[in-house]
Amino acid sequence: MRRFIRSSHKYVSLAVSIQLLLWTLSGLFFAFNKIQDVRGEHVMTRGVFEADVGDFDVKVADAKSIRIVSRLNMPILILQAANGTQYLDQTGAPLAQMSSDEAKAVITSQTRLQALRVETVTAVEPGDEFRGRPLPLYRVISEDLDGTPFNVYVNPFSGEITAVRSTRWRIWDLMWGLHIMDWQERDNIDNLPMKLFSILALISAISGIWLFFATWKTRQRV
């Protein structure tokens, strides 16, 4: 029995050791990198915006939620309704999509970055950086004063910055995928490999403790 447990412990430990190393390395990265910096919050300069719903001449029916935001200092209304999201100006008229120059102006007014060029994202991309954000989006290629590159994603109708991505975020995203063992989507903690290796790690730990005391008792008898 002891020989079987020792042999099983050896091979199970070998199977989980690489993942245990990845868990440790990714955990160290998370511990030494502030999530605020990973998300790019340190480059944001958002100020206080004040508006009153009474400023809008809009009739709302069956809205699930209502938000007032600033689109380049112009208050706009965002309605979540059964038929989708609506972006309205103060008269209730639908808003057109912002221009590329306006998207650059958003970067200038809301961040410490310099906007270089604008790309339009209309479809989900492999390994995309904007997971879960509604499309289309503007990807504004930017950089800080030190020349560090950033991708800033802007909602083309509301002018809201929905994500700020950098090399640090990409490393964090890779580490997160390795940590939760979801190597593609990187957002599913409840996956089979994660469960399997967690169980194997537990078995390895328990068998190791059992072998330690079993060996210790044998030595005591000798």
Coordinates of N, CA and C in Angstrom, one line a residue:
M1 N 0.8 -1.2 0.0 CA 0.0 0.0 0.0 C 0.9 1.3 0.0
R2 N 1.9 1.2 0.9 CA 2.8 2.4 1.0 C 3.5 2.6 -0.4
R3 N 3.9 1.5 -1.0 CA 4.7 1.6 -2.3 C 3.8 2.2 -3.3
F4 N 2.5 1.8 -3.3 CA 1.5 2.3 -4.3 C 1.3 3.8 -4.1
I5 N 1.2 4.2 -2.8 CA 1.0 5.6 -2.5 C 2.2 6.4 -2.9
R6 N 3.4 5.9 -2.6 CA 4.6 6.6 -2.9 C 4.8 6.8 -4.4
S7 N 4.5 5.7 -5.1 CA 4.6 5.8 -6.6 C 3.5 6.8 -7.2
S8 N 2.3 6.7 -6.6 CA 1.3 7.6 -7.1 C 1.6 9.1 -6.8
H9 N 2.1 9.3 -5.5 CA 2.5 10.6 -5.1 C 3.5 11.2 -6.0
K10 N 4.5 10.4 -6.4 CA 5.6 10.9 -7.3 C 5.0 11.4 -8.6
Y11 N 4.2 10.6 -9.3 CA 3.7 11.0 -10.6 C 2.6 12.1 -10.5
V12 N 1.8 12.0 -9.5 CA 0.8 13.1 -9.4 C 1.5 14.4 -9.1
S13 N 2.5 14.4 -8.3 CA 3.3 15.6 -8.0 C 3.9 16.2 -9.2
L14 N 4.5 15.3 -10.0 CA 5.1 15.7 -11.3 C 4.1 16.3 -12.2
A15 N 2.8 15.8 -12.2 CA 1.8 16.3 -13.1 C 1.4 17.7 -12.7
V16 N 1.3 18.0 -11.4 CA 0.8 19.2 -10.9 C 1.9 20.3 -10.6
S17 N 3.1 19.8 -10.6 CA 4.2 20.8 -10.2 C 4.3 22.0 -11.2
I18 N 4.2 21.7 -12.5 CA 4.3 22.8 -13.4 C 3.2 23.9 -13.2
Q19 N 1.9 23.4 -13.0 CA 0.8 24.3 -12.8 C 1.0 25.0 -11.4
L20 N 1.5 24.3 -10.4 CA 1.8 24.9 -9.1 C 2.8 26.1 -9.3
L21 N 3.8 25.8 -10.1 CA 4.8 26.9 -10.4 C 4.1 28.1 -11.1
L22 N 3.2 27.8 -12.1 CA 2.5 28.9 -12.7 C 1.6 29.6 -11.8
W23 N 0.9 28.9 -10.9 CA 0.1 29.6 -9.9 C 0.9 30.5 -9.0
T24 N 2.1 30.0 -8.6 CA 3.0 30.9 -7.8 C 3.5 32.1 -8.5
L25 N 4.0 31.9 -9.8 CA 4.5 33.0 -10.5 C 3.5 34.1 -10.8
S26 N 2.3 33.6 -11.2 CA 1.2 34.5 -11.5 C 0.7 35.2 -10.2
G27 N 0.7 34.5 -9.1 CA 0.3 35.1 -7.8 C 1.3 36.2 -7.4
L28 N 2.6 36.0 -7.7 CA 3.6 37.0 -7.4 C 3.4 38.2 -8.2
F29 N 3.1 38.0 -9.5 CA 2.9 39.1 -10.4 C 1.7 40.0 -9.9
F30 N 0.6 39.3 -9.5 CA -0.6 40.0 -9.1 C -0.3 40.8 -7.8
A31 N 0.6 40.2 -6.9 CA 0.9 40.9 -5.6 C 1.7 42.1 -5.8
F32 N 2.6 42.1 -6.9 CA 3.5 43.3 -7.0 C 3.0 44.3 -8.1
N33 N 1.8 44.1 -8.6 CA 1.3 45.1 -9.6 C -0.1 45.5 -9.2
K34 N -0.3 46.8 -8.9 CA -1.6 47.3 -8.5 C -2.6 47.2 -9.7
I35 N -3.8 46.7 -9.3 CA -4.8 46.5 -10.4 C -5.2 47.9 -11.0
Q36 N -5.1 49.0 -10.2 CA -5.4 50.3 -10.8 C -4.5 50.7 -11.9
D37 N -3.2 50.3 -11.8 CA -2.2 50.6 -12.8 C -2.4 49.7 -14.0
V38 N -2.7 48.4 -13.7 CA -3.0 47.5 -14.8 C -4.2 47.9 -15.7
R39 N -5.2 48.5 -15.0 CA -6.4 49.0 -15.8 C -6.2 50.3 -16.4
G40 N -5.0 51.0 -16.1 CA -4.7 52.3 -16.7 C -5.4 53.4 -16.0
E41 N -5.8 53.2 -14.8 CA -6.5 54.3 -14.1 C -5.5 55.5 -13.8
H42 N -4.2 55.2 -13.8 CA -3.3 56.2 -13.4 C -3.1 57.2 -14.6
V43 N -3.6 56.9 -15.8 CA -3.4 57.9 -16.9 C -4.7 58.7 -17.1
M44 N -5.8 58.4 -16.3 CA -7.0 59.1 -16.5 C -7.1 60.4 -15.7
T45 N -7.8 61.4 -16.3 CA -7.9 62.7 -15.7 C -9.4 63.1 -15.7
R46 N -10.3 62.2 -15.5 CA -11.7 62.5 -15.5 C -12.1 63.5 -14.4
G47 N -12.8 64.6 -14.8 CA -13.2 65.6 -13.9 C -14.6 65.4 -13.4
V48 N -15.2 66.3 -12.7 CA -16.5 66.2 -12.2 C -17.5 66.8 -13.3
F49 N -18.5 66.0 -13.6 CA -19.5 66.4 -14.6 C -20.9 66.5 -13.9
E50 N -21.5 67.6 -14.1 CA -22.8 67.8 -13.5 C -23.9 68.1 -14.5
A51 N -25.0 67.5 -14.4 CA -26.1 67.7 -15.3 C -27.4 67.3 -14.6
D52 N -28.5 67.8 -15.1 CA -29.8 67.6 -14.5 C -30.7 67.0 -15.6
V53 N -31.4 65.9 -15.2 CA -32.3 65.3 -16.1 C -33.4 66.2 -16.6
G54 N -33.7 67.3 -15.8 CA -34.6 68.3 -16.3 C -34.2 69.1 -17.5
D55 N -32.9 69.0 -17.8 CA -32.3 69.7 -19.0 C -32.7 69.0 -20.3
F56 N -33.3 67.8 -20.2 CA -33.6 67.0 -21.3 C -35.1 67.0 -21.6
D57 N -35.4 67.3 -22.9 CA -36.8 67.2 -23.3 C -37.0 65.9 -24.0
V58 N -37.1 64.8 -23.2 CA -37.2 63.5 -23.7 C -38.3 62.7 -23.0
K59 N -39.1 62.0 -23.8 CA -40.1 61.2 -23.2 C -39.6 59.7 -23.2
V60 N -39.5 59.2 -22.0 CA -39.0 57.8 -21.9 C -40.1 56.8 -21.5
A61 N -40.1 55.7 -22.2 CA -41.1 54.7 -22.0 C -40.3 53.3 -21.9
D62 N -40.6 52.6 -20.9 CA -40.1 51.2 -20.7 C -38.6 51.2 -20.7
A63 N -38.0 52.2 -20.1 CA -36.5 52.2 -20.0 C -36.1 51.4 -18.8
K64 N -35.1 50.5 -19.0 CA -34.6 49.7 -17.9 C -33.6 50.5 -17.0
S65 N -32.9 51.4 -17.6 CA -32.0 52.3 -16.9 C -31.7 53.5 -17.7
I66 N -31.4 54.6 -17.0 CA -31.1 55.9 -17.6 C -29.8 56.5 -17.1
R67 N -28.9 56.9 -17.9 CA -27.7 57.5 -17.5 C -27.4 58.8 -18.2
I68 N -26.9 59.8 -17.5 CA -26.5 61.0 -18.2 C -25.0 61.1 -18.1
V69 N -24.3 61.2 -19.3 CA -22.9 61.3 -19.3 C -22.5 62.5 -20.2
S70 N -21.2 62.8 -20.2 CA -20.7 63.9 -20.9 C -20.0 63.4 -22.2
R71 N -20.4 63.9 -23.3 CA -19.8 63.6 -24.6 C -19.1 64.9 -25.0
L72 N -17.8 65.0 -24.7 CA -17.0 66.2 -25.0 C -17.7 67.4 -24.5
N73 N -18.1 67.4 -23.2 CA -18.7 68.5 -22.4 C -20.2 68.7 -22.9
M74 N -20.7 67.8 -23.7 CA -22.2 67.9 -24.0 C -22.9 66.8 -23.3
P75 N -23.9 67.2 -22.4 CA -24.6 66.1 -21.7 C -25.5 65.3 -22.7
I76 N -25.4 64.0 -22.6 CA -26.3 63.2 -23.4 C -26.9 62.1 -22.5
L77 N -28.0 61.5 -23.0 CA -28.8 60.5 -22.3 C -28.5 59.2 -22.9
I78 N -28.3 58.2 -22.0 CA -28.1 56.8 -22.5 C -29.3 56.0 -21.9
L79 N -30.1 55.4 -22.7 CA -31.2 54.7 -22.3 C -31.0 53.2 -22.6
Q80 N -31.2 52.3 -21.6 CA -31.2 50.9 -21.8 C -32.7 50.5 -21.9
A81 N -33.1 50.1 -23.1 CA -34.5 49.7 -23.2 C -34.6 48.3 -23.8
A82 N -35.9 47.8 -24.0 CA -36.1 46.5 -24.4 C -35.5 46.3 -25.9
N83 N -35.5 47.4 -26.6 CA -35.0 47.3 -28.0 C -33.6 47.6 -28.2
G84 N -32.8 47.7 -27.0 CA -31.4 48.0 -27.1 C -31.0 49.3 -26.4
T85 N -29.8 49.8 -26.7 CA -29.3 51.0 -26.1 C -29.6 52.2 -27.1
Q86 N -30.0 53.3 -26.5 CA -30.2 54.5 -27.3 C -29.4 55.6 -26.7
Y87 N -28.8 56.4 -27.6 CA -28.0 57.6 -27.2 C -28.7 58.8 -27.8
L88 N -29.1 59.7 -26.9 CA -29.9 60.8 -27.2 C -29.3 62.1 -26.8
D89 N -29.5 63.2 -27.6 CA -29.1 64.5 -27.1 C -30.2 65.1 -26.3
Q90 N -30.0 66.4 -25.9 CA -30.9 67.1 -25.0 C -32.3 67.3 -25.6
T91 N -32.5 67.2 -26.9 CA -33.8 67.3 -27.5 C -34.5 66.0 -27.7
G92 N -33.7 64.9 -27.4 CA -34.3 63.6 -27.6 C -33.9 63.0 -29.0
A93 N -33.1 63.7 -29.8 CA -32.7 63.2 -31.1 C -31.6 62.2 -30.9
P94 N -31.6 61.1 -31.7 CA -30.5 60.1 -31.7 C -29.2 60.7 -32.1
L95 N -28.1 60.3 -31.4 CA -26.8 60.8 -31.7 C -26.1 60.0 -32.8
A96 N -25.4 60.7 -33.6 CA -24.6 60.1 -34.6 C -23.3 59.6 -34.0
Q97 N -22.6 58.7 -34.7 CA -21.3 58.3 -34.2 C -20.3 59.4 -34.2
M98 N -19.4 59.4 -33.3 CA -18.3 60.5 -33.2 C -17.4 60.3 -34.4
S99 N -16.7 61.3 -34.7 CA -15.6 61.3 -35.8 C -14.3 60.8 -35.1
S100 N -13.4 60.5 -36.0 CA -12.1 60.1 -35.5 C -11.4 61.2 -34.7
D101 N -11.5 62.4 -35.2 CA -11.0 63.6 -34.5 C -11.6 63.8 -33.1
E102 N -12.9 63.6 -33.0 CA -13.6 63.7 -31.7 C -13.1 62.6 -30.8
A103 N -12.9 61.4 -31.3 CA -12.3 60.3 -30.5 C -11.0 60.7 -29.9
K104 N -10.1 61.3 -30.7 CA -8.8 61.8 -30.3 C -9.0 62.9 -29.2
A105 N -10.0 63.8 -29.4 CA -10.3 64.8 -28.4 C -10.7 64.2 -27.1
V106 N -11.4 63.1 -27.1 CA -11.8 62.4 -25.8 C -10.5 62.0 -25.1
I107 N -9.5 61.5 -25.8 CA -8.2 61.1 -25.2 C -7.6 62.3 -24.6
T108 N -7.6 63.4 -25.3 CA -6.9 64.6 -24.8 C -7.6 65.1 -23.5
S109 N -8.9 65.1 -23.5 CA -9.7 65.7 -22.4 C -9.8 64.8 -21.2
Q110 N -9.6 63.5 -21.4 CA -9.9 62.5 -20.3 C -8.7 61.7 -19.8
T111 N -7.5 61.9 -20.5 CA -6.3 61.2 -20.1 C -5.1 62.1 -20.2
R112 N -4.0 61.5 -19.7 CA -2.7 62.2 -19.8 C -1.9 61.7 -21.1
L113 N -2.6 61.1 -22.0 CA -2.0 60.5 -23.2 C -2.1 61.3 -24.4
Q114 N -1.3 61.1 -25.4 CA -1.3 61.7 -26.7 C -1.9 60.7 -27.7
A115 N -3.0 61.1 -28.3 CA -3.6 60.2 -29.3 C -2.9 60.3 -30.6
L116 N -2.5 59.1 -31.2 CA -1.8 59.1 -32.4 C -2.6 58.8 -33.6
R117 N -3.4 57.7 -33.5 CA -4.3 57.4 -34.7 C -5.5 56.6 -34.1
V118 N -6.5 56.5 -35.0 CA -7.8 55.9 -34.5 C -8.1 54.7 -35.5
E119 N -8.5 53.6 -34.9 CA -9.0 52.4 -35.6 C -10.4 52.1 -35.2
T120 N -11.2 51.6 -36.1 CA -12.6 51.2 -35.8 C -12.7 49.7 -35.6
V121 N -13.2 49.3 -34.5 CA -13.4 47.9 -34.2 C -14.9 47.5 -34.4
T122 N -15.2 46.6 -35.3 CA -16.6 46.3 -35.6 C -16.9 44.8 -35.3
A123 N -15.9 44.0 -35.0 CA -16.1 42.6 -34.8 C -15.1 42.1 -33.7
V124 N -15.5 41.0 -33.1 CA -14.7 40.4 -32.1 C -13.4 39.9 -32.7
E125 N -12.3 40.1 -32.1 CA -11.0 39.7 -32.6 C -10.4 38.6 -31.8
P126 N -9.6 37.7 -32.4 CA -8.9 36.7 -31.5 C -8.0 37.4 -30.5
G127 N -8.2 37.0 -29.2 CA -7.4 37.6 -28.1 C -7.7 39.0 -27.9
D128 N -9.0 39.4 -28.1 CA -9.3 40.9 -28.1 C -9.1 41.4 -26.7
E129 N -8.9 42.7 -26.6 CA -8.6 43.4 -25.3 C -9.8 44.1 -24.7
F130 N -11.0 43.9 -25.4 CA -12.2 44.7 -25.0 C -13.3 43.8 -24.6
R131 N -13.0 42.6 -24.1 CA -14.0 41.6 -23.8 C -15.3 42.1 -23.2
G132 N -16.4 41.7 -23.8 CA -17.7 42.1 -23.2 C -18.2 43.5 -23.5
R133 N -17.3 44.3 -24.1 CA -17.8 45.7 -24.5 C -18.6 45.6 -25.7
P134 N -19.7 46.4 -25.8 CA -20.5 46.4 -27.0 C -19.8 47.0 -28.2
L135 N -20.0 46.5 -29.3 CA -19.3 47.0 -30.5 C -20.4 47.9 -31.3
P136 N -19.9 48.8 -32.1 CA -18.5 49.1 -32.5 C -17.8 49.9 -31.4
L137 N -16.5 50.0 -31.5 CA -15.6 50.8 -30.6 C -14.5 51.5 -31.5
Y138 N -14.1 52.6 -30.9 CA -12.8 53.2 -31.5 C -11.7 52.7 -30.6
R139 N -10.6 52.2 -31.3 CA -9.4 51.9 -30.7 C -8.4 53.1 -31.0
V140 N -8.1 53.9 -30.0 CA -7.3 55.0 -30.1 C -5.8 54.7 -29.7
I141 N -5.0 54.6 -30.7 CA -3.6 54.2 -30.4 C -2.9 55.5 -29.8
S142 N -2.4 55.4 -28.6 CA -1.9 56.5 -27.9 C -0.6 56.2 -27.2
E143 N 0.1 57.2 -26.6 CA 1.3 57.0 -25.8 C 1.4 58.1 -24.8
D144 N 2.1 57.8 -23.7 CA 2.3 58.8 -22.6 C 3.6 59.6 -22.9
L145 N 4.0 60.4 -22.0 CA 5.1 61.3 -22.2 C 6.4 60.6 -22.4
D146 N 6.5 59.3 -21.8 CA 7.7 58.5 -21.9 C 7.7 57.7 -23.2
G147 N 6.6 57.8 -24.0 CA 6.5 57.0 -25.2 C 6.0 55.6 -25.0
T148 N 5.4 55.3 -23.8 CA 4.8 54.0 -23.5 C 3.5 53.9 -24.3
P149 N 3.3 52.8 -25.0 CA 2.1 52.7 -25.9 C 0.9 52.3 -25.1
F150 N -0.3 52.8 -25.4 CA -1.5 52.4 -24.8 C -2.6 52.3 -25.9
N151 N -3.5 51.4 -25.8 CA -4.7 51.3 -26.6 C -5.9 51.7 -25.8
V152 N -6.5 52.8 -26.2 CA -7.7 53.3 -25.4 C -8.9 53.0 -26.2
Y153 N -9.9 52.3 -25.7 CA -11.1 52.0 -26.4 C -12.3 52.9 -26.0
V154 N -12.9 53.6 -27.0 CA -13.9 54.6 -26.8 C -15.2 54.2 -27.4
N155 N -16.3 54.4 -26.7 CA -17.6 54.2 -27.2 C -17.9 55.3 -28.2
P156 N -18.1 55.0 -29.5 CA -18.2 56.1 -30.5 C -19.5 56.9 -30.4
F157 N -20.5 56.4 -29.6 CA -21.7 57.2 -29.5 C -21.7 58.0 -28.2
S158 N -21.2 57.5 -27.1 CA -21.3 58.2 -25.8 C -20.0 59.0 -25.5
G159 N -18.9 58.6 -26.2 CA -17.6 59.2 -25.9 C -17.0 58.7 -24.6
E160 N -17.5 57.6 -24.0 CA -17.0 57.1 -22.8 C -15.8 56.2 -23.1
I161 N -14.7 56.3 -22.3 CA -13.6 55.4 -22.4 C -14.0 54.1 -21.7
T162 N -14.0 53.0 -22.4 CA -14.5 51.7 -21.8 C -13.3 50.8 -21.4
A163 N -12.1 51.1 -21.9 CA -11.0 50.2 -21.5 C -9.7 50.9 -21.9
V164 N -8.7 50.8 -21.0 CA -7.3 51.2 -21.3 C -6.4 50.0 -21.3
R165 N -5.7 49.8 -22.3 CA -4.8 48.6 -22.4 C -3.4 48.9 -22.7
S166 N -2.5 48.2 -22.0 CA -1.0 48.5 -22.1 C -0.3 47.1 -22.1
T167 N 1.0 47.2 -22.2 CA 1.8 46.0 -22.1 C 1.6 45.3 -20.7
R168 N 1.6 46.1 -19.7 CA 1.3 45.6 -18.3 C 0.0 44.8 -18.3
W169 N -1.0 45.4 -18.9 CA -2.3 44.7 -18.9 C -2.2 43.4 -19.6
R170 N -1.5 43.3 -20.7 CA -1.4 42.1 -21.5 C -0.7 41.0 -20.8
I171 N 0.4 41.4 -20.0 CA 1.1 40.4 -19.2 C 0.2 39.9 -18.1
W172 N -0.6 40.9 -17.5 CA -1.5 40.5 -16.4 C -2.6 39.5 -17.0
D173 N -3.1 39.8 -18.2 CA -4.1 39.0 -18.8 C -3.6 37.6 -19.1
L174 N -2.3 37.5 -19.5 CA -1.7 36.2 -19.8 C -1.5 35.5 -18.5
M175 N -1.1 36.1 -17.4 CA -0.9 35.5 -16.1 C -2.2 35.0 -15.6
W176 N -3.3 35.8 -15.8 CA -4.6 35.4 -15.3 C -5.1 34.2 -16.0
G177 N -4.9 34.1 -17.3 CA -5.3 32.9 -18.0 C -4.5 31.7 -17.6
L178 N -3.2 31.8 -17.3 CA -2.4 30.7 -16.8 C -2.9 30.3 -15.3
H179 N -3.3 31.3 -14.6 CA -3.7 31.1 -13.2 C -5.0 30.3 -13.1
I180 N -6.0 30.7 -13.9 CA -7.3 30.0 -13.8 C -7.4 28.9 -14.9
M181 N -6.3 28.7 -15.6 CA -6.2 27.6 -16.6 C -7.3 27.7 -17.7
D182 N -7.7 29.0 -18.0 CA -8.5 29.3 -19.2 C -7.7 30.0 -20.2
W183 N -7.0 29.3 -21.1 CA -5.9 29.9 -21.9 C -6.4 30.7 -23.1
Q184 N -7.7 30.6 -23.4 CA -8.3 31.3 -24.6 C -9.1 32.5 -24.1
E185 N -10.3 32.2 -23.5 CA -11.2 33.3 -23.1 C -10.7 34.0 -21.9
R186 N -10.0 33.3 -21.0 CA -9.4 33.9 -19.8 C -10.4 34.6 -18.9
D187 N -11.6 34.0 -18.8 CA -12.6 34.6 -17.9 C -13.5 33.5 -17.2
N188 N -13.1 32.3 -17.4 CA -14.0 31.2 -16.9 C -13.2 30.5 -15.8
I189 N -13.5 30.8 -14.6 CA -12.8 30.1 -13.4 C -13.4 28.7 -13.2
D190 N -14.6 28.5 -13.6 CA -15.3 27.2 -13.4 C -15.1 26.3 -14.6
N191 N -13.8 25.9 -14.8 CA -13.5 25.1 -15.9 C -12.9 23.7 -15.4
L192 N -13.0 22.7 -16.3 CA -12.6 21.4 -15.9 C -11.1 21.3 -15.5
P193 N -10.2 21.8 -16.3 CA -8.7 21.7 -16.0 C -8.5 22.3 -14.6
M194 N -9.1 23.4 -14.3 CA -8.9 24.1 -13.0 C -9.4 23.1 -11.8
K195 N -10.5 22.5 -12.0 CA -11.0 21.6 -11.0 C -10.1 20.4 -10.9
L196 N -9.7 19.8 -12.0 CA -8.9 18.6 -12.0 C -7.6 18.8 -11.3
F197 N -6.9 19.9 -11.7 CA -5.6 20.1 -11.1 C -5.7 20.5 -9.6
S198 N -6.7 21.2 -9.2 CA -6.9 21.5 -7.8 C -7.1 20.2 -7.0
I199 N -7.9 19.3 -7.5 CA -8.0 18.0 -6.9 C -6.7 17.2 -6.8
L200 N -6.0 17.2 -7.9 CA -4.7 16.5 -8.0 C -3.7 17.1 -7.0
A201 N -3.7 18.5 -6.9 CA -2.8 19.1 -5.9 C -3.2 18.8 -4.5
L202 N -4.5 18.6 -4.2 CA -4.9 18.2 -2.9 C -4.5 16.8 -2.6
I203 N -4.6 15.9 -3.6 CA -4.2 14.5 -3.4 C -2.7 14.4 -3.2
S204 N -2.0 15.2 -3.9 CA -0.5 15.2 -3.8 C -0.1 15.7 -2.4
A205 N -0.8 16.7 -1.9 CA -0.5 17.2 -0.5 C -0.8 16.2 0.6
I206 N -2.0 15.6 0.4 CA -2.4 14.6 1.5 C -1.5 13.4 1.4
S207 N -1.2 12.9 0.2 CA -0.3 11.7 0.2 C 1.1 12.0 0.7
G208 N 1.6 13.2 0.4 CA 2.9 13.6 0.9 C 2.9 13.7 2.4
I209 N 1.9 14.2 3.0 CA 1.8 14.2 4.5 C 1.7 12.8 5.1
W210 N 0.9 12.0 4.4 CA 0.8 10.6 4.9 C 2.1 9.9 4.8
L211 N 2.8 10.0 3.7 CA 4.1 9.4 3.5 C 5.1 9.8 4.5
F212 N 5.1 11.1 4.9 CA 6.0 11.7 5.8 C 5.9 11.0 7.2
F213 N 4.6 10.9 7.7 CA 4.4 10.3 9.0 C 4.6 8.8 8.9
A214 N 4.2 8.1 7.8 CA 4.5 6.7 7.7 C 6.0 6.4 7.7
T215 N 6.7 7.2 7.0 CA 8.2 7.0 7.0 C 8.8 7.3 8.4
W216 N 8.3 8.3 9.0 CA 8.7 8.7 10.4 C 8.5 7.6 11.4
K217 N 7.3 7.0 11.3 CA 7.0 5.9 12.2 C 7.9 4.7 12.0
T218 N 8.2 4.4 10.7 CA 9.1 3.3 10.4 C 10.5 3.5 11.0
R219 N 11.0 4.7 10.8 CA 12.3 5.1 11.4 C 12.3 5.0 12.9
Q220 N 11.2 5.4 13.5 CA 11.2 5.3 15.0 C 11.3 3.8 15.4
R221 N 10.6 2.9 14.7 CA 10.7 1.5 15.1 C 12.1 0.9 14.9
V222 N 12.8 1.4 13.8 CA 14.2 1.0 13.6 C 15.1 1.5 14.7

